[in-house]
JSON list of C-alpha atoms and ligand atoms in Angstrom, two decimals:
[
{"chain": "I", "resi": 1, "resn": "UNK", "atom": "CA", "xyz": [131.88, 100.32, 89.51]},
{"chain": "I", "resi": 2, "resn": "UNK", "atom": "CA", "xyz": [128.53, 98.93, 90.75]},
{"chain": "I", "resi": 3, "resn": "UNK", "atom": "CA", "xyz": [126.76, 96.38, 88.24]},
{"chain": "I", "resi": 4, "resn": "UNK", "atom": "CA", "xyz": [123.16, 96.42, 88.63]},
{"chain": "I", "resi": 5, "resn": "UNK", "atom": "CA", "xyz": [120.92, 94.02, 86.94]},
{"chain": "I", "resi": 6, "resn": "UNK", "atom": "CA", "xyz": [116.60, 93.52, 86.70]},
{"chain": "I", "resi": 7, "resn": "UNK", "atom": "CA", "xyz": [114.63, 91.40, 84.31]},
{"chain": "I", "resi": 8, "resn": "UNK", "atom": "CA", "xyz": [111.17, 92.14, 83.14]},
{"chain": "I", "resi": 9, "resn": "UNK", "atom": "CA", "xyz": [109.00, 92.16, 79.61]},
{"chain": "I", "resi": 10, "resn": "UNK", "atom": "CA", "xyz": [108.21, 95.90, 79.78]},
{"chain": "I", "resi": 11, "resn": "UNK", "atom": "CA", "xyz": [105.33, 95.54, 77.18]},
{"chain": "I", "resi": 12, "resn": "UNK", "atom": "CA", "xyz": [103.20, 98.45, 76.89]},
{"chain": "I", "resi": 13, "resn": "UNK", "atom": "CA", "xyz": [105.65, 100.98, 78.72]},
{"chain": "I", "resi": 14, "resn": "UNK", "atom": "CA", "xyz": [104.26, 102.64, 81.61]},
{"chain": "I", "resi": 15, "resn": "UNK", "atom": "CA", "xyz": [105.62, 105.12, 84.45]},
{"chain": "I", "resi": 16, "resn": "UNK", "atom": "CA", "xyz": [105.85, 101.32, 86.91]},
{"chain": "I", "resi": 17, "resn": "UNK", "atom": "CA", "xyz": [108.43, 100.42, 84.54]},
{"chain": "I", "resi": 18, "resn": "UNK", "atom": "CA", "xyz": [110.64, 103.87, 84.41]},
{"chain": "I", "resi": 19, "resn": "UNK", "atom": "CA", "xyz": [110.18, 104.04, 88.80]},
{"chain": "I", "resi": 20, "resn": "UNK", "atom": "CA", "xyz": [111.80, 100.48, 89.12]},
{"chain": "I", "resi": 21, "resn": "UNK", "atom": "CA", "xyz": [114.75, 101.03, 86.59]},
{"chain": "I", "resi": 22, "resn": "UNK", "atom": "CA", "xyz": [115.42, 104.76, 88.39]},
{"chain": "I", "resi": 23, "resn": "UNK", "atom": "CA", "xyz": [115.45, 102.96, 91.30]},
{"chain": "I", "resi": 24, "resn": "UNK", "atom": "CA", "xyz": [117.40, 100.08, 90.19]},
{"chain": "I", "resi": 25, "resn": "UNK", "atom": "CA", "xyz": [120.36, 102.58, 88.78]},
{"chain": "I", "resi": 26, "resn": "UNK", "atom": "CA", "xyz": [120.63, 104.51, 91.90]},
{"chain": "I", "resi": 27, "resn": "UNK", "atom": "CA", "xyz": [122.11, 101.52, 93.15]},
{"chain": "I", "resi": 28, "resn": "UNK", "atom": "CA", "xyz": [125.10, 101.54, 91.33]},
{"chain": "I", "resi": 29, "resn": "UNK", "atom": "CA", "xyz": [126.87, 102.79, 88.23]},
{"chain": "I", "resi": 30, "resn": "UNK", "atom": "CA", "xyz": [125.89, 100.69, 85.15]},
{"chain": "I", "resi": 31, "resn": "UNK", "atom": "CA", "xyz": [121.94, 99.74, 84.79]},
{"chain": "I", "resi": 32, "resn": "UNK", "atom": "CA", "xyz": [121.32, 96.48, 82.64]},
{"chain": "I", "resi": 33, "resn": "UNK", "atom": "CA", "xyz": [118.42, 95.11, 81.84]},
{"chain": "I", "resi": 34, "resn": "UNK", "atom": "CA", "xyz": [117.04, 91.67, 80.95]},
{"chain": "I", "resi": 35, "resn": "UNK", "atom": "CA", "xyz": [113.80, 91.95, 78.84]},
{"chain": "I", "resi": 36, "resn": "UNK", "atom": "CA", "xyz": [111.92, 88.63, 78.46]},
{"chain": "I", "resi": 37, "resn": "UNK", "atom": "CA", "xyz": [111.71, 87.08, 74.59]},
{"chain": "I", "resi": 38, "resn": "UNK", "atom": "CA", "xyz": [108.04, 86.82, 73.15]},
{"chain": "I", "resi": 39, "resn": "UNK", "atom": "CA", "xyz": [108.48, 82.76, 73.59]},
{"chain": "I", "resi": 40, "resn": "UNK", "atom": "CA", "xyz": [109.20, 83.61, 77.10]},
{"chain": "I", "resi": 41, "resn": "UNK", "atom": "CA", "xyz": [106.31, 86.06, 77.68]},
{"chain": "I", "resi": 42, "resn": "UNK", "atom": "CA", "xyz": [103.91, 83.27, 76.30]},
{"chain": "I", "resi": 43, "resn": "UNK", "atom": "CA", "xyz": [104.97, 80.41, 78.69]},
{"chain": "I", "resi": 44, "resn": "UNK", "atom": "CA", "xyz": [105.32, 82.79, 81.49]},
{"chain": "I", "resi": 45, "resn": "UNK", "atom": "CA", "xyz": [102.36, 85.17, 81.28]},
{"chain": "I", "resi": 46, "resn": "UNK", "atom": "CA", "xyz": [100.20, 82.75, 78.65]},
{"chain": "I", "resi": 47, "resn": "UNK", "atom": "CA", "xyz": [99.98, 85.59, 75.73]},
{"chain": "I", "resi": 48, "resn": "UNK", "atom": "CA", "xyz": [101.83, 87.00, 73.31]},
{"chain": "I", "resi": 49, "resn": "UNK", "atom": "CA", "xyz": [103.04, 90.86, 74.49]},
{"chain": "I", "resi": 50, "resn": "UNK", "atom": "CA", "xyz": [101.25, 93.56, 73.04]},
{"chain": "I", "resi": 51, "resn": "UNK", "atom": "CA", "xyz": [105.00, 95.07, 71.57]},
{"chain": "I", "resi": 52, "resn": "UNK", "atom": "CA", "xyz": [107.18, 92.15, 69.55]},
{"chain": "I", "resi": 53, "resn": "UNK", "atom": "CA", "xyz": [110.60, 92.02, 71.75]},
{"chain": "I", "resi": 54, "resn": "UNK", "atom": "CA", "xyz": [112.74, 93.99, 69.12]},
{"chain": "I", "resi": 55, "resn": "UNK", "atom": "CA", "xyz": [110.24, 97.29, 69.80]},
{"chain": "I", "resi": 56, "resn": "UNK", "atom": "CA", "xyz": [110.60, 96.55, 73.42]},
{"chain": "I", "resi": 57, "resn": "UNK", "atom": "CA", "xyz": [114.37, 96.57, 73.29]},
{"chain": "I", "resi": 58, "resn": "UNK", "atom": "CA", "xyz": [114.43, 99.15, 71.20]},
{"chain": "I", "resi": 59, "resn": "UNK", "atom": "CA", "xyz": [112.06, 101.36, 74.04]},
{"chain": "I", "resi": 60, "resn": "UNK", "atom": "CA", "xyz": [114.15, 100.01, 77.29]},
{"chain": "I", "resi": 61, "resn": "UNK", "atom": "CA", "xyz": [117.44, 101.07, 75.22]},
{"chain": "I", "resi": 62, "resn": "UNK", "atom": "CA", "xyz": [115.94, 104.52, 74.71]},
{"chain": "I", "resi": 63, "resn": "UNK", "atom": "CA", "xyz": [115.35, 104.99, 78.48]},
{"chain": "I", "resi": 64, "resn": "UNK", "atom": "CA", "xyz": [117.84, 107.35, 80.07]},
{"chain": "I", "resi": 65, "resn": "UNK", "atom": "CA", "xyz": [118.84, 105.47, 82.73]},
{"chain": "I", "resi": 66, "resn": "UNK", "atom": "CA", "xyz": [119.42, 101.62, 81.06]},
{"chain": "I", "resi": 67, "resn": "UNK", "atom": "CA", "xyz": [123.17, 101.43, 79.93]},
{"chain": "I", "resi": 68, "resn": "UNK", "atom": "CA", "xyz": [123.17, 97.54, 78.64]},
{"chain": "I", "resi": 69, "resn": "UNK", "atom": "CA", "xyz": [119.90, 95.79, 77.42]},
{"chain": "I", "resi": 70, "resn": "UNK", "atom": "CA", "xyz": [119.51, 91.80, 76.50]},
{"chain": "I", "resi": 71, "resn": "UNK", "atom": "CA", "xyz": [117.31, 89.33, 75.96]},
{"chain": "I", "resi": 72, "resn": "UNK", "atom": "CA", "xyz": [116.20, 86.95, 78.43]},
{"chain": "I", "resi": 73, "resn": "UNK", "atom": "CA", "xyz": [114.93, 83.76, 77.19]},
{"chain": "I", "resi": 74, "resn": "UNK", "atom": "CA", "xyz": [114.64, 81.71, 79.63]},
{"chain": "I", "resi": 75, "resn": "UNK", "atom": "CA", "xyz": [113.76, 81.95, 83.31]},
{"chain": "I", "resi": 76, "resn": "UNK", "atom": "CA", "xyz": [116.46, 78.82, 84.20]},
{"chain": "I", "resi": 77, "resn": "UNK", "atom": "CA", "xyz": [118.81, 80.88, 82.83]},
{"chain": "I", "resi": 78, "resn": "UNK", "atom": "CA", "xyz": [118.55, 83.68, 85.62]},
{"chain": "I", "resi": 79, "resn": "UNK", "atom": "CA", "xyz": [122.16, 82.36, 87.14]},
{"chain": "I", "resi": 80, "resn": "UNK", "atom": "CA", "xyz": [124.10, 82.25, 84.14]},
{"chain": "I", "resi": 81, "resn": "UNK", "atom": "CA", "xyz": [122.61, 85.31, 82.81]},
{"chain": "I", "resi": 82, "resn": "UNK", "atom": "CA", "xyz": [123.59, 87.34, 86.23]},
{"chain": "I", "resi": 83, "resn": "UNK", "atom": "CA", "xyz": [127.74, 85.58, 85.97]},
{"chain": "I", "resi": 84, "resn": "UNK", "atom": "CA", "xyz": [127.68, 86.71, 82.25]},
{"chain": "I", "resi": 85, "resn": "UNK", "atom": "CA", "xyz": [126.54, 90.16, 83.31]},
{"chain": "I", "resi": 86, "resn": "UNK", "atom": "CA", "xyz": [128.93, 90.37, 86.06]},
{"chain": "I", "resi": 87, "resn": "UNK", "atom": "CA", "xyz": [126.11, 91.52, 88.00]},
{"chain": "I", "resi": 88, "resn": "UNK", "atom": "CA", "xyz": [126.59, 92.95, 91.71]},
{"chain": "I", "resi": 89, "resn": "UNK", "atom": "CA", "xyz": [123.07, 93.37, 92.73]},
{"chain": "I", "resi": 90, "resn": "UNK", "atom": "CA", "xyz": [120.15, 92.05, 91.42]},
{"chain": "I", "resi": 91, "resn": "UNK", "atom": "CA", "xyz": [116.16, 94.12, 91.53]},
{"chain": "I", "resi": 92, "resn": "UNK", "atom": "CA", "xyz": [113.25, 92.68, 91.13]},
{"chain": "I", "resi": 93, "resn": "UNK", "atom": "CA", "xyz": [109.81, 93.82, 92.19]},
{"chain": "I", "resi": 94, "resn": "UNK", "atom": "CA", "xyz": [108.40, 93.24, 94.82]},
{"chain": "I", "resi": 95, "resn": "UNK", "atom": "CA", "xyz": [105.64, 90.89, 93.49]},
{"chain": "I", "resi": 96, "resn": "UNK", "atom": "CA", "xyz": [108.74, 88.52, 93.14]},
{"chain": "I", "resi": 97, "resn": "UNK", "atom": "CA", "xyz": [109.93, 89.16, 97.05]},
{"chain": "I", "resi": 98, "resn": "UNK", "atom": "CA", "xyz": [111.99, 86.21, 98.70]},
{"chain": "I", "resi": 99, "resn": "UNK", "atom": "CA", "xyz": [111.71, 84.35, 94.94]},
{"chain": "I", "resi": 100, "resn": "UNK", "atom": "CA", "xyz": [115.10, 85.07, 93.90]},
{"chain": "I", "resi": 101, "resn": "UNK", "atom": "CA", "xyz": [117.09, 84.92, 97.23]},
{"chain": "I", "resi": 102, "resn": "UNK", "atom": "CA", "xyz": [119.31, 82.04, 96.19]},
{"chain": "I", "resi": 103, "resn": "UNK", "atom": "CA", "xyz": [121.22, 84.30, 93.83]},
{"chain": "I", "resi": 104, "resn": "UNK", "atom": "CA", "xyz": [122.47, 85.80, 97.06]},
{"chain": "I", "resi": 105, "resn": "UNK", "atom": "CA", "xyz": [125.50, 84.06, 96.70]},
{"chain": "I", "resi": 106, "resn": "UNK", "atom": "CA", "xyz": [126.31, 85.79, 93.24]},
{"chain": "I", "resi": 107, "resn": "UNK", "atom": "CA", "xyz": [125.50, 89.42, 94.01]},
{"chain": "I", "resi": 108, "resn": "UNK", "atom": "CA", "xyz": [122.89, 91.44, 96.27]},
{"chain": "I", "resi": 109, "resn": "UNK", "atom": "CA", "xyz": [119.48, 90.68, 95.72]},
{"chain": "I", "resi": 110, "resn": "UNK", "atom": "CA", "xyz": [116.86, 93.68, 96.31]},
{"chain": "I", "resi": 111, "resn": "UNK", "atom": "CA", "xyz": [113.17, 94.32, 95.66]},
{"chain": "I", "resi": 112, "resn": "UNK", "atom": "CA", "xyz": [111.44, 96.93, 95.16]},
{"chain": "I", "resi": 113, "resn": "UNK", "atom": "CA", "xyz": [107.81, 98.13, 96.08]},
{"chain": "I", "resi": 114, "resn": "UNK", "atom": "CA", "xyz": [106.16, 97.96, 92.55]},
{"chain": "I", "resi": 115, "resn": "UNK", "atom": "CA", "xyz": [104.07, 101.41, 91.73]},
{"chain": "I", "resi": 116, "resn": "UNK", "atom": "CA", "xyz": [100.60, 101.30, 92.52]},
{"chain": "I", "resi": 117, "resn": "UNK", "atom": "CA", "xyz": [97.84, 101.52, 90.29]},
{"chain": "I", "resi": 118, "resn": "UNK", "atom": "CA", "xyz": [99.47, 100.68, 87.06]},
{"chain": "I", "resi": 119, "resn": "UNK", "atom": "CA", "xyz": [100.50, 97.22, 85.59]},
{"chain": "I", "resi": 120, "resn": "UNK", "atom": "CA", "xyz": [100.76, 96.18, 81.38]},
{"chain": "I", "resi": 121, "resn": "UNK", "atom": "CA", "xyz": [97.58, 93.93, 82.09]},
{"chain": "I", "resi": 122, "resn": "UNK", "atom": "CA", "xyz": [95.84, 96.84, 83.94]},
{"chain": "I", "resi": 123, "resn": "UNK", "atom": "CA", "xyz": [96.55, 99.39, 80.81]},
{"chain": "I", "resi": 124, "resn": "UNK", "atom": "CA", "xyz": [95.44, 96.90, 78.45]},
{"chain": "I", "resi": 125, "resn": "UNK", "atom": "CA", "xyz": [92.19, 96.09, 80.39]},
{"chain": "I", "resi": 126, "resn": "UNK", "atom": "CA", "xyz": [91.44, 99.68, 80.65]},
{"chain": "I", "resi": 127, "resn": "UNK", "atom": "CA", "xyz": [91.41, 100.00, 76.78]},
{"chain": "I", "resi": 128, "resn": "UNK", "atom": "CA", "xyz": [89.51, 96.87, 75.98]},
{"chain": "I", "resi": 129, "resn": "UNK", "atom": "CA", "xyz": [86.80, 98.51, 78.45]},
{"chain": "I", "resi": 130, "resn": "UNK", "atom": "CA", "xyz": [86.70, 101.21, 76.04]},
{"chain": "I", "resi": 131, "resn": "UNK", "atom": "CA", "xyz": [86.18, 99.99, 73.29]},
{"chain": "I", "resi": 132, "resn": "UNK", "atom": "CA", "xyz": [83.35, 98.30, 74.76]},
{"chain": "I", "resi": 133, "resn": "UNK", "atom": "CA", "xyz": [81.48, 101.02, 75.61]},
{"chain": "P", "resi": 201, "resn": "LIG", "atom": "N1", "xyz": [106.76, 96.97, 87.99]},
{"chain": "P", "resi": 201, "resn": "LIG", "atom": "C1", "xyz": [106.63, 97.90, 89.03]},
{"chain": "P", "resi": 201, "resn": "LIG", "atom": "N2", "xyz": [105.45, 98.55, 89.22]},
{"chain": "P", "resi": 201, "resn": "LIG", "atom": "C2", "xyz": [104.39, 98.30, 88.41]},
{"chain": "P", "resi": 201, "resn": "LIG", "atom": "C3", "xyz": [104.50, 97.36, 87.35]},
{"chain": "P", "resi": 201, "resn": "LIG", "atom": "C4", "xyz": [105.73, 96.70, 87.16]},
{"chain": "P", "resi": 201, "resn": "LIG", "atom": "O1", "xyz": [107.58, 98.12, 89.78]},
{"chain": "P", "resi": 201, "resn": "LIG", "atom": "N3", "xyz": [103.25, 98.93, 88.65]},
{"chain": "P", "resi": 201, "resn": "LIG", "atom": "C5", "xyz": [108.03, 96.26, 87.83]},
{"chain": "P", "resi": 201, "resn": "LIG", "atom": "C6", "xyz": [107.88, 94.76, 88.03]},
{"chain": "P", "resi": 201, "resn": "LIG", "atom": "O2", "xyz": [107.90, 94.45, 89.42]},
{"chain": "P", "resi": 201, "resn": "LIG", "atom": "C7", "xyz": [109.09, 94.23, 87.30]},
{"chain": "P", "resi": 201, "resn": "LIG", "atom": "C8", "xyz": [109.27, 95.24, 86.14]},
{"chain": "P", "resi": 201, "resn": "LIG", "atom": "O3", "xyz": [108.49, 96.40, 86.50]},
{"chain": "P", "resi": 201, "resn": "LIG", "atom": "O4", "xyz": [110.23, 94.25, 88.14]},
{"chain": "P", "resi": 201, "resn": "LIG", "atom": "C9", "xyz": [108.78, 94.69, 84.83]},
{"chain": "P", "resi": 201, "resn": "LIG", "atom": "O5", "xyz": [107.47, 94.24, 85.04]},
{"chain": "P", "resi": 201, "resn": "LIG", "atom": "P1", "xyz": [106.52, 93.66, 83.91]},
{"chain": "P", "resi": 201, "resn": "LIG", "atom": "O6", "xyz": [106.10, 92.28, 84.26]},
{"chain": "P", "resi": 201, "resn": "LIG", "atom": "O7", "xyz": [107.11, 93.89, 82.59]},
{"chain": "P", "resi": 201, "resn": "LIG", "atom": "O8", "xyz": [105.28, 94.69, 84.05]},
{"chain": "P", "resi": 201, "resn": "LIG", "atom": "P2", "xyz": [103.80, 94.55, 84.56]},
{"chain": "P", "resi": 201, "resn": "LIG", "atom": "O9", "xyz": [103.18, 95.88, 84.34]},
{"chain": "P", "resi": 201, "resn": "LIG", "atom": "O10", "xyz": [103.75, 93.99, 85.96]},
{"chain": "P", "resi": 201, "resn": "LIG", "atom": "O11", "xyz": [103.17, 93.50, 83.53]},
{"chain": "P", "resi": 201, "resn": "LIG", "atom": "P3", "xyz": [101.93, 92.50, 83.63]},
{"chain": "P", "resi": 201, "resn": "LIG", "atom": "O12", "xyz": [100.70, 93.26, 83.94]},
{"chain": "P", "resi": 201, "resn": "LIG", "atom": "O13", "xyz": [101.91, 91.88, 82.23]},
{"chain": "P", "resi": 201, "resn": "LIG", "atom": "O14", "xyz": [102.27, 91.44, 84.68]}
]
């Protein structure tokens, strides 16, 4: 039985985020997923996410494809996190590419070309635009 494993905040849930997890699971059998805390979000990305990280656990869980869902609180932790897991192969987008290499010693690391047009700041954008007009 194939672990797979990817990491991401998934804020404002768009059809980028359901192409890379139906990729990620045709890799193997069980799909588990690693969504970033709101403390996180705010020293990685410098705001707050739109959706509090309960609501976006609660929407990854819901997805079809996701078997296991955690929360990821700290980007140091990416090792431990993949042991505890028992993770064989890692995704990550590809706007991480060659970034997490060094966990190639603990399972298969993969990335995946991210789906164009679409990205959480991008959606967000768009609607402060409108509300502008
Ligand atoms: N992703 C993707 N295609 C997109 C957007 C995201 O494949 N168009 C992937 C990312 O590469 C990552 C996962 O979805 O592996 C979660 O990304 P996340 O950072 O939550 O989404 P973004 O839309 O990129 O968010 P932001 O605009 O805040 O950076």
């Amino acid at each position: 039985m194939t672990r797979v494993i990817t990491f991401g905040t998934f804020d404002v849930f768009h059809v980028g985020h359901v192409n890379i997890l139906q990729r990620a699971k045709e890799l193997g059998d069980t799909l588990i997923v690693g969504v970033s805390s709101d403390a996180l979000n705010m020293s990685k990305k410098g705001r707050y996410p739109v959706f509090p990280e309960a609501d976006r656990i609660h929407i990854v869980k819901s997805v079809y494809c996701v078997d296991e869902v955690f929360v990821e609180e700290s980007l140091e932790l990416k090792r431990e996190y993949l042991i505890e897991h028992k993770a064989d192969v890692l995704v990550m987008g590809d706007d991480w590419a060659g970034k997490f290499d060094h966990f190639s010693d603990v399972c298969e690391v993969k990335y995946f070309p991210r789906t164009d047009g679409v990205s959480t700041t991008y959606i967000i954008n768009k609607i402060k635009d409108r509300e502008t007009d």
